XYZ file of C-alpha atoms in Angstrom:
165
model
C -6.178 -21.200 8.490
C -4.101 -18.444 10.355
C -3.983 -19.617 13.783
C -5.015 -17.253 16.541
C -3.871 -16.301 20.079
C -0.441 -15.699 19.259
C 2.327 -13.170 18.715
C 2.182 -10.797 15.646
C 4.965 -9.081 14.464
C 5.243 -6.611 11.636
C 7.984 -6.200 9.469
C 8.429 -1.977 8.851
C 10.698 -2.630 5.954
C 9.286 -2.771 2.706
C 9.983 -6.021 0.789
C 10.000 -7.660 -2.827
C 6.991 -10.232 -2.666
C 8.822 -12.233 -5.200
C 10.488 -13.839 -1.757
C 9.656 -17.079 -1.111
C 8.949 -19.094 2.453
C 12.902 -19.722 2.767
C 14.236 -16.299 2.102
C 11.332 -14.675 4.299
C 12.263 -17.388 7.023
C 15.804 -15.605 6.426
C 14.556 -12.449 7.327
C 12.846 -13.298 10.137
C 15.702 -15.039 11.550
C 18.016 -12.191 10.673
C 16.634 -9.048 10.298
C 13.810 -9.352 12.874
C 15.164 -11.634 15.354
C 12.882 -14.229 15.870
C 12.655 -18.159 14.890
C 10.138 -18.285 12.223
C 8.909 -21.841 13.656
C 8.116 -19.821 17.501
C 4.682 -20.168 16.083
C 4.448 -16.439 15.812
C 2.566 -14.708 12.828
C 4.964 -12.434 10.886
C 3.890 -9.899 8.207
C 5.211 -8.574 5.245
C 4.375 -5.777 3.035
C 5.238 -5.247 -0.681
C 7.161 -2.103 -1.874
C 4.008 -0.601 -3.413
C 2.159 -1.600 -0.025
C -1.002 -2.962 -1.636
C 0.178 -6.732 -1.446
C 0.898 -8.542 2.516
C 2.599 -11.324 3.268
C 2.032 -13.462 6.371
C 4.341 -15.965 7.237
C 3.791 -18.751 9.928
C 4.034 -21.891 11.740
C 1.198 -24.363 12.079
C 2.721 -27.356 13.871
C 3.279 -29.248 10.489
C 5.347 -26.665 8.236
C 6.146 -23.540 7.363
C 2.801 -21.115 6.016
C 2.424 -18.376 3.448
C -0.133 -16.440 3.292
C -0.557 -13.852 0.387
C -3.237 -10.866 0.182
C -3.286 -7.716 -3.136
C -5.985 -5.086 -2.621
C -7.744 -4.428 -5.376
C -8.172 -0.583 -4.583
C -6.083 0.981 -2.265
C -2.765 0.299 -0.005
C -1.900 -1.585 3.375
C -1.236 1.258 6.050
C 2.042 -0.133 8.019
C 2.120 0.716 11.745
C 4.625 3.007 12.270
C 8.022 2.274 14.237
C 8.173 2.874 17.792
C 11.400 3.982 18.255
C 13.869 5.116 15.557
C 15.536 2.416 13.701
C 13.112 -0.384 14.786
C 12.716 -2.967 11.960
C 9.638 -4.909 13.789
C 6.694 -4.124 15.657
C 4.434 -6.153 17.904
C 0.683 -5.906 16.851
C -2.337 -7.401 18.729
C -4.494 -9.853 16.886
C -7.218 -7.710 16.181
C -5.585 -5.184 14.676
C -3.673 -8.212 12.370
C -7.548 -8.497 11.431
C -8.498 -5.605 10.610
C -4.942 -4.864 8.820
C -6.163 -7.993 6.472
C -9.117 -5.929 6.086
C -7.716 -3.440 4.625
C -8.518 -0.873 7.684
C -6.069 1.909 8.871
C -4.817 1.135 11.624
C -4.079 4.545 12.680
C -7.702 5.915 11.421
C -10.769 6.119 13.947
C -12.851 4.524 11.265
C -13.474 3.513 7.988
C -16.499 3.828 5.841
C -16.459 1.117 3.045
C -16.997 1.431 -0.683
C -19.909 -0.276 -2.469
C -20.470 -0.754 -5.995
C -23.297 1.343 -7.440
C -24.756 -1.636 -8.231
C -24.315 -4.084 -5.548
C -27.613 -5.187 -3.668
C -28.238 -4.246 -0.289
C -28.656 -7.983 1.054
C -25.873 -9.692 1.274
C -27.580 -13.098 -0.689
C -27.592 -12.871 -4.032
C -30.938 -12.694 -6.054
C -31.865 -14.669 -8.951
C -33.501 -12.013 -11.769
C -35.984 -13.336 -14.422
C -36.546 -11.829 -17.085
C -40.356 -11.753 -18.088
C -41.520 -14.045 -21.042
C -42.140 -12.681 -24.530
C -45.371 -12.335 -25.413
C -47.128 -15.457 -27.635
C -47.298 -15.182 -31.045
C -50.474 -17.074 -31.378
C -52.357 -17.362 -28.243
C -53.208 -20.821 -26.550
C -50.881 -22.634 -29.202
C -48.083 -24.141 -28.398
C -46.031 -22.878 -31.060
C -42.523 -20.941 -29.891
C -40.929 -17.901 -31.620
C -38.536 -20.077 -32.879
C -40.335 -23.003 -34.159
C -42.666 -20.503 -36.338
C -39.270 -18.951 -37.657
C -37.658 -21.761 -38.715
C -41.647 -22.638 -40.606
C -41.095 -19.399 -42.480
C -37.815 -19.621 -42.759
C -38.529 -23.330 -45.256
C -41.928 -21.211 -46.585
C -40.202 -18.321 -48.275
C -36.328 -18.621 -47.655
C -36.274 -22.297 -49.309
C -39.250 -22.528 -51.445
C -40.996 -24.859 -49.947
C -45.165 -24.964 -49.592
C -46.838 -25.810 -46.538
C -48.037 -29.126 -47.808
C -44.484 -30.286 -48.357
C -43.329 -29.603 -45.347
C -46.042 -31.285 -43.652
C -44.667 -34.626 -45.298
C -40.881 -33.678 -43.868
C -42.166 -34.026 -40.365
């Protein structure tokens, strides 16, 4: 959905992500000086810097796209030159930004859940079956609890519930 091969540009000051697509097209327009139709990507960061904004142009309207972390913060590229309020970014460091990855870091290792497989497909787990009650019948758990359940819980003798069937 984000188009690629074209200009990014990073916004350095912090915003309020409660902005919508016209305000944001404000700032671009004002504070960044660029026309947010150019077709350029332009990105936003919240004040607590673990939500993004990317705003853009995809021939048809105006886009929005929204990201929050769920652990950790957005690193934003630092200025230039003092005073700057944009910054031009390549596209793969856009991508890895999305990512989550510092920008300014060599590398990254990842966090995994303790539990989390080591393939990324997911496995189907089945639990084994219980063992049978009474071998070679075909008689569940449940159907020889709800027997004794009539047998001592309601009175009932075998005979009559043979006629209830």
């Amino acid at each position: 959905m984000i188009p690629h091969g074209v200009e990014v540009f990073v916004a350095l000051d912090l915003i309020d992500l409660r902005w919508g697509l016209h305000r944001l097209s404000g700032v671009v327009a004002e504070r960044l000086g660029h026309e947010a139709r150019s077709g350029a990507l332009f990105v936003f960061f919240g004040k607590r810097r673990d939500t993004i904004k990317v705003l853009f142009f995809d021939g048809t309207g105006i886009c929005l796209f929204y990201k929050r972390l769920d652990m950790g913060t957005f690193r934003v590229p630092v200025a230039p030159e003092e005073g700057a309020a944009v910054v031009a970014i390549e596209e793969r460091a856009l991508d890895d930004l999305l990512e989550g990855i510092d920008l300014e870091a060599p590398s990254r290792s990842r966090r995994r859940d303790a539990g989390a497989a080591d393939t990324a497909e997911p496995t189907i787990v089945t639990a084994p079956l219980p063992p049978q009650i009474l071998p070679r019948a075909l008689a569940t758990p449940s159907l020889l609890a709800h027997i004794l359940s009539d047998k001592f819980c309601d009175g009932l003798p075998f005979h009559r519930q043979e006629c209830m069937a």
